[in-house]
Coordinates of N, CA and C in Angstrom, one line a residue:
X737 N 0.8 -1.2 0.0 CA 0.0 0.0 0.0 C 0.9 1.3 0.0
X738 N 0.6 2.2 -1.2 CA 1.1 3.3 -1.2 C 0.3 4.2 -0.1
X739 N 0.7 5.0 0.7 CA 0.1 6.4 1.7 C 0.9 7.5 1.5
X740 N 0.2 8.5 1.2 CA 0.9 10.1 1.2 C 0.0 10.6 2.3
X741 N 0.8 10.6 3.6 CA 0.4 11.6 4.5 C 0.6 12.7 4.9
X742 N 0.1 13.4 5.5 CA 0.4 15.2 5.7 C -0.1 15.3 7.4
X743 N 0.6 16.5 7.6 CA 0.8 16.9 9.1 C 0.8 18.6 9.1
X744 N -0.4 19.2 9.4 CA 0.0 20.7 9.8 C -0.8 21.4 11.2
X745 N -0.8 20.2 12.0 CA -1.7 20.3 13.3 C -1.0 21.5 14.2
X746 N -0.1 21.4 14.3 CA 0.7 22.0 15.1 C 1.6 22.5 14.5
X747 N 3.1 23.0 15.0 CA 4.3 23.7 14.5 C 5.3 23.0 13.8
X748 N 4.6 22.3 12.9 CA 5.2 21.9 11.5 C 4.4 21.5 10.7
X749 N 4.9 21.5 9.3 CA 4.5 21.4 7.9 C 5.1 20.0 7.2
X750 N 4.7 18.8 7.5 CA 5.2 17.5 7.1 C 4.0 16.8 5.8
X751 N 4.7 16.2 4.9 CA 4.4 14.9 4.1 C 5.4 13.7 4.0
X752 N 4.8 12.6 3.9 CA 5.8 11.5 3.7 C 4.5 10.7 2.7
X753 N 5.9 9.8 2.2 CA 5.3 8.4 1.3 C 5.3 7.3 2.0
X754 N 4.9 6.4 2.5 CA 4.7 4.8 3.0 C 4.4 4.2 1.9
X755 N 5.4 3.4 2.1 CA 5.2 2.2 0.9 C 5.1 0.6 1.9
X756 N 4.4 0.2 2.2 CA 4.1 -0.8 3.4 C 4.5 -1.9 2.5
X757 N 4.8 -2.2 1.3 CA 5.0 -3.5 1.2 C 7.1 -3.0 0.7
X758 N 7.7 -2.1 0.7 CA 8.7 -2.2 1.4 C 9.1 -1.8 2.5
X759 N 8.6 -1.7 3.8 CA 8.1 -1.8 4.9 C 8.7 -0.3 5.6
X760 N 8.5 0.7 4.8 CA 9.3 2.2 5.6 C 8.6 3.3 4.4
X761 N 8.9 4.2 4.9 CA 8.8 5.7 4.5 C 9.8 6.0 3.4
X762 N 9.3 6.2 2.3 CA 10.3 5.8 0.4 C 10.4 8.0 0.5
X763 N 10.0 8.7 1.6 CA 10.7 9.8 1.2 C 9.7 10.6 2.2
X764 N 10.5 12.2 2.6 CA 9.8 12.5 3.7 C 10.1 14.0 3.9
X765 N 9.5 15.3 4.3 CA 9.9 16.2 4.7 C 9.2 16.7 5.6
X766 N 10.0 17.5 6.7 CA 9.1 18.5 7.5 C 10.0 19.4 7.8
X767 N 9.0 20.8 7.9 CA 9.6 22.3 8.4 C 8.8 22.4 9.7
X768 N 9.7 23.0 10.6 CA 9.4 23.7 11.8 C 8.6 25.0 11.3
X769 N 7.3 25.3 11.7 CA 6.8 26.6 11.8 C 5.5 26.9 12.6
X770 N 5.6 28.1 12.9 CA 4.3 28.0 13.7 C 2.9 28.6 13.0
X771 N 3.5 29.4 11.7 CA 2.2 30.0 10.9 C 2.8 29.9 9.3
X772 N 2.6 29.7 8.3 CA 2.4 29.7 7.2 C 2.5 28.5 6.4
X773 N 1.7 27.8 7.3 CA 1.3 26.5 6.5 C 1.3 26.3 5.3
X774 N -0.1 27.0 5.1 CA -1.0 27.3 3.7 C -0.4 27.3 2.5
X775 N 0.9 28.4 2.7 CA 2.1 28.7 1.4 C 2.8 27.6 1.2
X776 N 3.8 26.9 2.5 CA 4.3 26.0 2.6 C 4.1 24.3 1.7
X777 N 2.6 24.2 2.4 CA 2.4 22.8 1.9 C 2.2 22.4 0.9
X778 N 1.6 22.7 -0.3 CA 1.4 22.2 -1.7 C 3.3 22.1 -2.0
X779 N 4.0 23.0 -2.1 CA 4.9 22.8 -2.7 C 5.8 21.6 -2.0
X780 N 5.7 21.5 -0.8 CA 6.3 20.5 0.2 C 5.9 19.0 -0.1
X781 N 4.7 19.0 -0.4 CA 4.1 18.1 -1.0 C 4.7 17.5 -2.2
X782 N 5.1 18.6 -2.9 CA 5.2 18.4 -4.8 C 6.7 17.5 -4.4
X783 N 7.5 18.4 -3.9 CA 8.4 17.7 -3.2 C 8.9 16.5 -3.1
X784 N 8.1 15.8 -2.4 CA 8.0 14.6 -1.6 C 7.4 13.8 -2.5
X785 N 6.6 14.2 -3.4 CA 6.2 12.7 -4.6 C 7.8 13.2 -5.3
X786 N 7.5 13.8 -6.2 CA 8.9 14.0 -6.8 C 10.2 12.8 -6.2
X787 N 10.4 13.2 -5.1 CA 11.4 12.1 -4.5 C 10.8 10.8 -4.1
X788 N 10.0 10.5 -3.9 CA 8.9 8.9 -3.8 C 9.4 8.7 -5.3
X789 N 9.0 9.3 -6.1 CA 9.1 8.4 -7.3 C 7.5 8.2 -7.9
X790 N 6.6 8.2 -7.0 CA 5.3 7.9 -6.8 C 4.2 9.0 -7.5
X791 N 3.6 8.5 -8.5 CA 2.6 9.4 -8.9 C 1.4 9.3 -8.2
X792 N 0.9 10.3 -8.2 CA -0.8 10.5 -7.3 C -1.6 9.6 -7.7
X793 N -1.5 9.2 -8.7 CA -2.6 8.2 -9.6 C -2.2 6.9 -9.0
X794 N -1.2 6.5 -8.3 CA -0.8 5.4 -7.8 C -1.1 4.9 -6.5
X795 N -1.0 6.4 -5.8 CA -1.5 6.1 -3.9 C -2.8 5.3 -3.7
X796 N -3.0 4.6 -3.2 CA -4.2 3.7 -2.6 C -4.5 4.9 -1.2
X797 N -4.3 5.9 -0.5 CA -4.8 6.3 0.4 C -4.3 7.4 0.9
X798 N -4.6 8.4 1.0 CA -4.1 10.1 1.3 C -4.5 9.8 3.1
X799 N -3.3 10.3 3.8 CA -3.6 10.6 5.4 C -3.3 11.8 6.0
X800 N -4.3 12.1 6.8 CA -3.9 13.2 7.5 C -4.2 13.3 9.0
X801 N -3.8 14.4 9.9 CA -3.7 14.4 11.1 C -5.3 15.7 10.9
X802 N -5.7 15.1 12.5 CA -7.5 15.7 12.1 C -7.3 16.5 13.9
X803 N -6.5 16.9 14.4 CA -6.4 17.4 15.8 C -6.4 17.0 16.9
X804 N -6.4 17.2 18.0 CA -6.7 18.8 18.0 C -5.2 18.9 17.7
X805 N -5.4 20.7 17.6 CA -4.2 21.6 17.3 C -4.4 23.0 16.8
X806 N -3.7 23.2 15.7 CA -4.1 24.9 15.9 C -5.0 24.4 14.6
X807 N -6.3 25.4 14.9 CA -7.4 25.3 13.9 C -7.5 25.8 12.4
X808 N -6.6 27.0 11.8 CA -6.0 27.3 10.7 C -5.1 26.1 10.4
X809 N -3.9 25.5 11.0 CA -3.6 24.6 10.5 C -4.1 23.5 10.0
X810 N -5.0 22.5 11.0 CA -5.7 21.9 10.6 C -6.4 21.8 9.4
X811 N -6.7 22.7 9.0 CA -7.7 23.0 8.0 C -6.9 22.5 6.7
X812 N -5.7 23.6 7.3 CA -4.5 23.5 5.3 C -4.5 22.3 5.4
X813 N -4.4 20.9 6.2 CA -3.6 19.4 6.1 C -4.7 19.1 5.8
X814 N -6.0 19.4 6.0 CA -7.0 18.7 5.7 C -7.6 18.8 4.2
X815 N -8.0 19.8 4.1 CA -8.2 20.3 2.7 C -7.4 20.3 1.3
X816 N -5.8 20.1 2.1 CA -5.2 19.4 1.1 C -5.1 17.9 0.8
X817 N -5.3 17.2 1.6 CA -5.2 15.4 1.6 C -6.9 15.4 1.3
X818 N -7.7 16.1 1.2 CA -9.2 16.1 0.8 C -8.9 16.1 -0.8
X819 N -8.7 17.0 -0.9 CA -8.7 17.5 -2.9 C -7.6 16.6 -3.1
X820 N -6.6 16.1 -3.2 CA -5.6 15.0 -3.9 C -6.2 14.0 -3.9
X821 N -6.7 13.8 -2.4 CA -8.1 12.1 -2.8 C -8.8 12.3 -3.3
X822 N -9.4 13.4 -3.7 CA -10.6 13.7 -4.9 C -9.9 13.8 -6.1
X823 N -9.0 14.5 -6.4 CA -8.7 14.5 -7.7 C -7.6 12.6 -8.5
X824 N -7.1 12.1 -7.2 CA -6.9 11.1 -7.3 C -7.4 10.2 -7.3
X825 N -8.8 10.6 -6.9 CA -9.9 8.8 -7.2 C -9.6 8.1 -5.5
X826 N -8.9 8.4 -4.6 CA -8.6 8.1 -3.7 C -9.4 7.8 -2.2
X827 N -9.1 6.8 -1.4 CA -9.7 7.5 0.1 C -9.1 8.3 0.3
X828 N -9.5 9.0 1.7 CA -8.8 9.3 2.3 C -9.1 9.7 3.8
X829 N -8.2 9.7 4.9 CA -8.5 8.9 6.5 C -7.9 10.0 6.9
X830 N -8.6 10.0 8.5 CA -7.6 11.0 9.4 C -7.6 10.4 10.6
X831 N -6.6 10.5 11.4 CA -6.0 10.2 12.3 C -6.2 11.4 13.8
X832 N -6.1 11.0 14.9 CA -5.9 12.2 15.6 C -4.5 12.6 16.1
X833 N -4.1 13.7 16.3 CA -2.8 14.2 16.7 C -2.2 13.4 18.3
X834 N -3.4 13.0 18.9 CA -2.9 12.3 20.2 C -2.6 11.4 20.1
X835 N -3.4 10.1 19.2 CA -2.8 8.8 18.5 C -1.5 8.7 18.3
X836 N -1.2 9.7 17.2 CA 0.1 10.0 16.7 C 1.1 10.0 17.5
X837 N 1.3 10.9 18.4 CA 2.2 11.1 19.6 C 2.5 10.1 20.4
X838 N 1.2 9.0 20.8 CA 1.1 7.9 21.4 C 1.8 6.7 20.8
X839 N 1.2 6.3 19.4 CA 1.2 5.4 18.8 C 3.1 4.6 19.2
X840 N 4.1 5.5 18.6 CA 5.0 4.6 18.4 C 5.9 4.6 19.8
X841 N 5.5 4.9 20.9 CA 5.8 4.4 22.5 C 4.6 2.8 22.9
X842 N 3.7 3.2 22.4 CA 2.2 2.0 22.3 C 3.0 0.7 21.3
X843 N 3.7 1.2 20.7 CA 3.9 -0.1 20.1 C 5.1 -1.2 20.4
X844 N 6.0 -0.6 21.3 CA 7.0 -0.9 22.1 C 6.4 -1.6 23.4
X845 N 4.9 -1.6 23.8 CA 4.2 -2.2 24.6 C 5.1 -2.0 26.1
X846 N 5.3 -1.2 26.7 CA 5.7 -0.6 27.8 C 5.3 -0.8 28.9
X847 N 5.5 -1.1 29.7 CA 4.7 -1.0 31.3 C 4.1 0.0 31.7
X848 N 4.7 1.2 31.1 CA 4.1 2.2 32.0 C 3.0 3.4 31.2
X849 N 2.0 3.3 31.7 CA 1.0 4.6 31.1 C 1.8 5.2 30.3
X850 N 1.2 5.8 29.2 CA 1.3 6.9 27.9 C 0.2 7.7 28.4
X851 N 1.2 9.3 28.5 CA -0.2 10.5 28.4 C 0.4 11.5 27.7
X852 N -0.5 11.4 26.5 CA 0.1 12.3 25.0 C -0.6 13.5 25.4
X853 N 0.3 14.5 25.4 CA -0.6 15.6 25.9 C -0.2 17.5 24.9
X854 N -0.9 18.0 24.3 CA -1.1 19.4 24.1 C -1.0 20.4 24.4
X855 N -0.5 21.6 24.1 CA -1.4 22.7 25.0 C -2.4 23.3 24.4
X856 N -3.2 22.8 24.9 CA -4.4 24.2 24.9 C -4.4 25.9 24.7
X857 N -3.5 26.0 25.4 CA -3.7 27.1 26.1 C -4.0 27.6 27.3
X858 N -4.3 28.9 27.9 CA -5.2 29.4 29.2 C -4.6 28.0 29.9
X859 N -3.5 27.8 30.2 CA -3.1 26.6 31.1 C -4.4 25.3 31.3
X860 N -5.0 25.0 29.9 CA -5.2 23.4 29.8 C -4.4 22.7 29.0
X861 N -4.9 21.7 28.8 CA -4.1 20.8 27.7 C -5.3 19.7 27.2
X862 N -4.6 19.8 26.2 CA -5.6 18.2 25.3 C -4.8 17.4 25.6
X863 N -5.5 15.8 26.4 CA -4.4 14.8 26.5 C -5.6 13.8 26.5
X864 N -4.7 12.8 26.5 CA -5.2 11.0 26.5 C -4.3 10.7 27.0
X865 N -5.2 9.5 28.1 CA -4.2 8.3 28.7 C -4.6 7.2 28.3
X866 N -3.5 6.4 27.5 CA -3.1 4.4 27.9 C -2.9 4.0 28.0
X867 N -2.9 3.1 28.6 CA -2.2 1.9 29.4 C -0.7 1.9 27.9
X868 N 0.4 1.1 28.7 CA 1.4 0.3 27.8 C 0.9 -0.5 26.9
X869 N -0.2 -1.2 27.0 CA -0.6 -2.2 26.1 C -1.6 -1.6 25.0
X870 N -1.6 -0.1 25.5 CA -2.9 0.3 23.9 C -4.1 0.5 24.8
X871 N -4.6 -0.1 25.7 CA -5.5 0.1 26.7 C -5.9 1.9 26.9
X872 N -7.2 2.0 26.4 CA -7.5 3.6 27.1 C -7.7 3.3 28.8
X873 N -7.1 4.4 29.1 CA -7.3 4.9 30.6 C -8.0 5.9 30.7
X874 N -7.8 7.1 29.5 CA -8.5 8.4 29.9 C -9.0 8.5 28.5
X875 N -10.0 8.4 28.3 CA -10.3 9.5 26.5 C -10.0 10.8 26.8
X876 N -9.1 10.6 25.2 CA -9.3 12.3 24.8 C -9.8 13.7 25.4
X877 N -9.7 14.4 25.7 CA -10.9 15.5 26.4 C -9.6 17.1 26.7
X878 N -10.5 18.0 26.4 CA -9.7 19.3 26.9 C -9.9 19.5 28.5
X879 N -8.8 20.0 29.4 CA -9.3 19.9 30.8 C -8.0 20.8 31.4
X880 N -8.2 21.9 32.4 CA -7.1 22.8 33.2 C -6.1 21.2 33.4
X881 N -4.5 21.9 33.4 CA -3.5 20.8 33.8 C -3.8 20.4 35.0
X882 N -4.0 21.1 35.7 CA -4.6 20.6 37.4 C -4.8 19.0 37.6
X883 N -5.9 19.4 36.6 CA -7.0 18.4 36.6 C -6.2 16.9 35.7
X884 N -5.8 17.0 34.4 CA -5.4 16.5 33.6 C -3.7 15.7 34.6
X885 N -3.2 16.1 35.7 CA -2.2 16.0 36.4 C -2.5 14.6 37.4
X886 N -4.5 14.4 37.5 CA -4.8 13.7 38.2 C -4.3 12.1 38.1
X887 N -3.7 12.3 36.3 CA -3.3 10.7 36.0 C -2.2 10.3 36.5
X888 N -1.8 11.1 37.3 CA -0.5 10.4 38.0 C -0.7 9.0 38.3
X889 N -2.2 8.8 39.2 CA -2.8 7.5 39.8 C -2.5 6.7 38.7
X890 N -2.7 6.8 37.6 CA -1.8 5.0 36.6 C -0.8 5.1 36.9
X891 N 0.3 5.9 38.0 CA 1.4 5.3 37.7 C 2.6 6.4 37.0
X892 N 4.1 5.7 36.8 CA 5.1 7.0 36.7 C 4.6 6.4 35.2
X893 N 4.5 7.6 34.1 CA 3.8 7.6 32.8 C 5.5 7.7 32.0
X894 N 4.8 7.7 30.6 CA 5.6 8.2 29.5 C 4.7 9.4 29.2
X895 N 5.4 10.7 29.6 CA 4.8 11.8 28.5 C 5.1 12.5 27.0
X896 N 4.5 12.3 26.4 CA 4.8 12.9 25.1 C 3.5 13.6 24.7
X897 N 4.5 14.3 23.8 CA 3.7 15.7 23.2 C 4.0 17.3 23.4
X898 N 3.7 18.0 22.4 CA 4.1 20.0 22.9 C 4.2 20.1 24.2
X899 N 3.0 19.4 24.9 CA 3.2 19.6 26.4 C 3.9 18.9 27.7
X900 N 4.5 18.2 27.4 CA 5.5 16.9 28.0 C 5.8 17.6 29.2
X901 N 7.4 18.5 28.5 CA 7.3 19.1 29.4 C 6.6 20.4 30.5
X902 N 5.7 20.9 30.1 CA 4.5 21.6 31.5 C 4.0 20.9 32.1
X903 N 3.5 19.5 31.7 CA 3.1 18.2 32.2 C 3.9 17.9 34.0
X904 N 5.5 18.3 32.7 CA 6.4 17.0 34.1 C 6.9 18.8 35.3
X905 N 6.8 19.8 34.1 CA 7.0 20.8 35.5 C 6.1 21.0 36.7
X906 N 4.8 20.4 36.5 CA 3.9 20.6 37.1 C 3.3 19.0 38.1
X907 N 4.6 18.5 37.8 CA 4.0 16.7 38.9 C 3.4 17.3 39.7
X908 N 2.6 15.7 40.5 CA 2.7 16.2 41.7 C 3.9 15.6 42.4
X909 N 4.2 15.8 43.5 CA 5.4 15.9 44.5 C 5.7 14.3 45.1
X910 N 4.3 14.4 45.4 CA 3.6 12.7 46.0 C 3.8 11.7 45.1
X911 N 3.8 11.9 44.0 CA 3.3 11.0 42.9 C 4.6 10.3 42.5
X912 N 5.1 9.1 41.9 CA 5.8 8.4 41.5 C 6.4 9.9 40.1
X913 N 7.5 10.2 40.0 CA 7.8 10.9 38.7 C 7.7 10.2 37.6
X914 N 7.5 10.6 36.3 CA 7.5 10.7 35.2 C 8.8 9.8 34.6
X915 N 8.3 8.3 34.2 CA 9.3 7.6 33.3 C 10.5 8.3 32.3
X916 N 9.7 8.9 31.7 CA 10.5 9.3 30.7 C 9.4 10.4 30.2
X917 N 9.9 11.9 29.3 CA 9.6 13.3 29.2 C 10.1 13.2 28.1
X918 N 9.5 13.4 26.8 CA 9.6 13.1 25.4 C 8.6 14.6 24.4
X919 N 9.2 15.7 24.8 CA 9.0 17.0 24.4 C 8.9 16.6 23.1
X920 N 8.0 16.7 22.0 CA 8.0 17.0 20.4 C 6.9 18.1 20.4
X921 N 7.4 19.0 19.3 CA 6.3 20.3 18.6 C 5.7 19.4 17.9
X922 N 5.8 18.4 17.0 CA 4.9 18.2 16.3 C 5.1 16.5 15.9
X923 N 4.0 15.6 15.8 CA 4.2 14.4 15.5 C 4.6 14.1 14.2
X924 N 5.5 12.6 14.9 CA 6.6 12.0 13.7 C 5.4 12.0 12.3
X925 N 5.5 12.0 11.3 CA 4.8 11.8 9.9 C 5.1 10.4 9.3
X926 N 6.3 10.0 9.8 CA 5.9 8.4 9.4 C 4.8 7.9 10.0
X927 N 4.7 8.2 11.6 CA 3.5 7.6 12.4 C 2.2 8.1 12.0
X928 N 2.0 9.1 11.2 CA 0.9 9.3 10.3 C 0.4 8.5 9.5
X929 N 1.4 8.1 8.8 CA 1.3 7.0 7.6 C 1.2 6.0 7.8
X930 N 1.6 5.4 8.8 CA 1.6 4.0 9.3 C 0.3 3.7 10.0
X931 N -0.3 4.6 10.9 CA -1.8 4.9 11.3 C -2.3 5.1 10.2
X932 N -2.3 5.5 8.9 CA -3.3 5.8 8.2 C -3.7 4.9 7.2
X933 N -2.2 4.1 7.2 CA -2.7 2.8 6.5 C -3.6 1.6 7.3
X934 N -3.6 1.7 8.8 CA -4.4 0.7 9.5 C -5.8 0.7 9.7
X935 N -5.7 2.3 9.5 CA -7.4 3.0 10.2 C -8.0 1.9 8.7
X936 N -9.6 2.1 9.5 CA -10.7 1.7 8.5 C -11.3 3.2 8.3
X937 N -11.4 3.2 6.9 CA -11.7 5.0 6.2 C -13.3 5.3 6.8
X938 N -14.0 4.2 6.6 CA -15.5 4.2 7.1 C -15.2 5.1 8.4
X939 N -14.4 5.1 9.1 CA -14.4 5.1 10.8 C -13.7 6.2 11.1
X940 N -12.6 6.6 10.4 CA -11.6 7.7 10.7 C -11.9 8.6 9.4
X941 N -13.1 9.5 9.4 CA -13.1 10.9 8.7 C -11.9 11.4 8.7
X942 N -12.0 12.0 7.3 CA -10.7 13.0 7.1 C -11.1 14.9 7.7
X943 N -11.5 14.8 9.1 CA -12.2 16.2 9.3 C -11.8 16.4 10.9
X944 N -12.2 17.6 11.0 CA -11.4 18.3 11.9 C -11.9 17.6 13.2
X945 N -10.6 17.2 14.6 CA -11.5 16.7 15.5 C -11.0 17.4 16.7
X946 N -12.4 18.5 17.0 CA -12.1 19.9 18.1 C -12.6 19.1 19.6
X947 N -11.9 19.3 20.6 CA -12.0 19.0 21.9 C -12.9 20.3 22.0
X948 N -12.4 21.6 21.7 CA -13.3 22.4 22.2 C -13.5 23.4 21.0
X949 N -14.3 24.6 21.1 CA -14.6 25.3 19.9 C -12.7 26.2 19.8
X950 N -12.8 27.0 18.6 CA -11.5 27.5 18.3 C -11.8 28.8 18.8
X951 N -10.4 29.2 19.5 CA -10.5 30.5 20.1 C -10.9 31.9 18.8
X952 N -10.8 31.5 17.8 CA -11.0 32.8 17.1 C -12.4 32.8 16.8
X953 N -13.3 33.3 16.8 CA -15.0 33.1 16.2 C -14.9 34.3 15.1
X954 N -16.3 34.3 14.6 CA -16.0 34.7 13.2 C -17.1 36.1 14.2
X955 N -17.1 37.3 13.4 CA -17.5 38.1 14.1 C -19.2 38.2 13.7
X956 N -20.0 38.3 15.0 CA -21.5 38.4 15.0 C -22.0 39.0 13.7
X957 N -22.6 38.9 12.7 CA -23.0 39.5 12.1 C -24.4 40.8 12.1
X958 N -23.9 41.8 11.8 CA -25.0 42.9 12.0 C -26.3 42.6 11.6
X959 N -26.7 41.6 10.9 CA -28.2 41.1 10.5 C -28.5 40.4 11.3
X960 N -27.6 39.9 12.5 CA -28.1 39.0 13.5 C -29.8 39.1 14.2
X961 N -29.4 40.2 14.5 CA -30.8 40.5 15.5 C -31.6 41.5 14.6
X962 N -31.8 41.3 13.1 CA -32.9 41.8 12.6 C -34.2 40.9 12.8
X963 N -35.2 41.2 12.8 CA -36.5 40.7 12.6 C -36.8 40.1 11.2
X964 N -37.1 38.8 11.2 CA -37.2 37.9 9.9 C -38.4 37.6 10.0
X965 N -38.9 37.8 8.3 CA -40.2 37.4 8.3 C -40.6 36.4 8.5
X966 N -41.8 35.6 8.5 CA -42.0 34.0 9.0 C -41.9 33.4 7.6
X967 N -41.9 32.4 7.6 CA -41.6 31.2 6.3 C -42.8 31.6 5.9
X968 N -43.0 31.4 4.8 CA -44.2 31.4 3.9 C -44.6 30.2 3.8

């Protein structure tokens, strides 16, 4: 199975190729950034088939990362792995950004909790907890670190994610510390790919997936509070 996946959830701009029947990533790039996706990614893309070797018309499956993260970003990774599976005749799957960050510590089957965690902002964070074995402990959910800190109780964790470390600056004292503190801005893109070829497409939409609404709103419109006539 050919997969071209893409990543612009957070503070990078990533595509790679997976070619699963020679069992790795046939070509790959990512930039660090925190705003200019949009410009960035088609060409980063072009890129990355170019060096695959791999024409569009060949991929069996477009992947992408579906959040949370920043909500302009999301959008570019989405809308671009949307129109190449459309114009390619293609599926195409999305994955969440917490999976991602989880996934390739979950697959080393570990002893100790995984809590892939975000920032929010306003000191929350998006996180998930699970077990070493893949096991959910905590679904997904936006929540103050406070609160989100309560998972100590599984135990000294693996943290990963943007927020690893505010996670580990903020233990508690009592609590068994933190296995191991695995700081990344943004998830590996192979582990995109490799998630994206497992998911079932029925199941993993390629669409945005918000823990909470996006801090920007679009502004009230002045016809809001006019009086509308009744339906005819």
């Amino acid at each position: 199975m050919l997969i071209l996946a893409i990543d612009t959830a957070l503070d990078a701009c990533a595509a790679a190729v997976l070619d699963t029947s020679a069992g790795g990533v046939i070509a790959r790039e990512s930039q660090a950034m925190k705003r200019g996706h949009a410009e960035a990614l088609m060409p980063l893309i072009a890129r990355v088939m170019k060096a695959s070797g791999v024409a569009f018309a060949a991929l069996d499956r477009v992947a992408a990362t579906t959040g949370p993260g920043s909500f302009t970003g999301l959008r570019v990774g989405l809308s671009a792995a949307r129109g190449i599976a459309l114009a390619a005749d293609k599926p195409v799957v999305g994955v969440t950004t917490l999976t991602v960050f989880a996934a390739p510590i979950v697959s080393e089957s570990s002893e100790h909790p995984v809590i892939a965690a975000i920032d929010a902002r306003h000191d929350h964070v998006y996180f998930q907890v699970l077990g070493g074995d893949g096991s959910s402990l905590v679904k997904p959910k936006v929540a103050p670190i406070a609160e989100a800190l309560d998972a100590a109780r599984f135990g000294a964790p693996h943290l990963v994610g943007n927020a690893a470390k505010m996670m580990a600056e903020r233990w508690p004292a009592d609590a068994p510390p933190p296995f191991k503190i695995d700081q990344q801005a943004a998830p590996d893109i192979a582990w995109v790919a490799w998630l994206g070829a497992a998911v079932n497409p029925e199941s993993s939409p390629a669409r945005p997936y918000y823990l909470r609404a996006p801090d920007a709103k679009p502004a009230k419109s002045p016809l809001s509070d006019t009086p509308q006539p009744p339906a005819s």
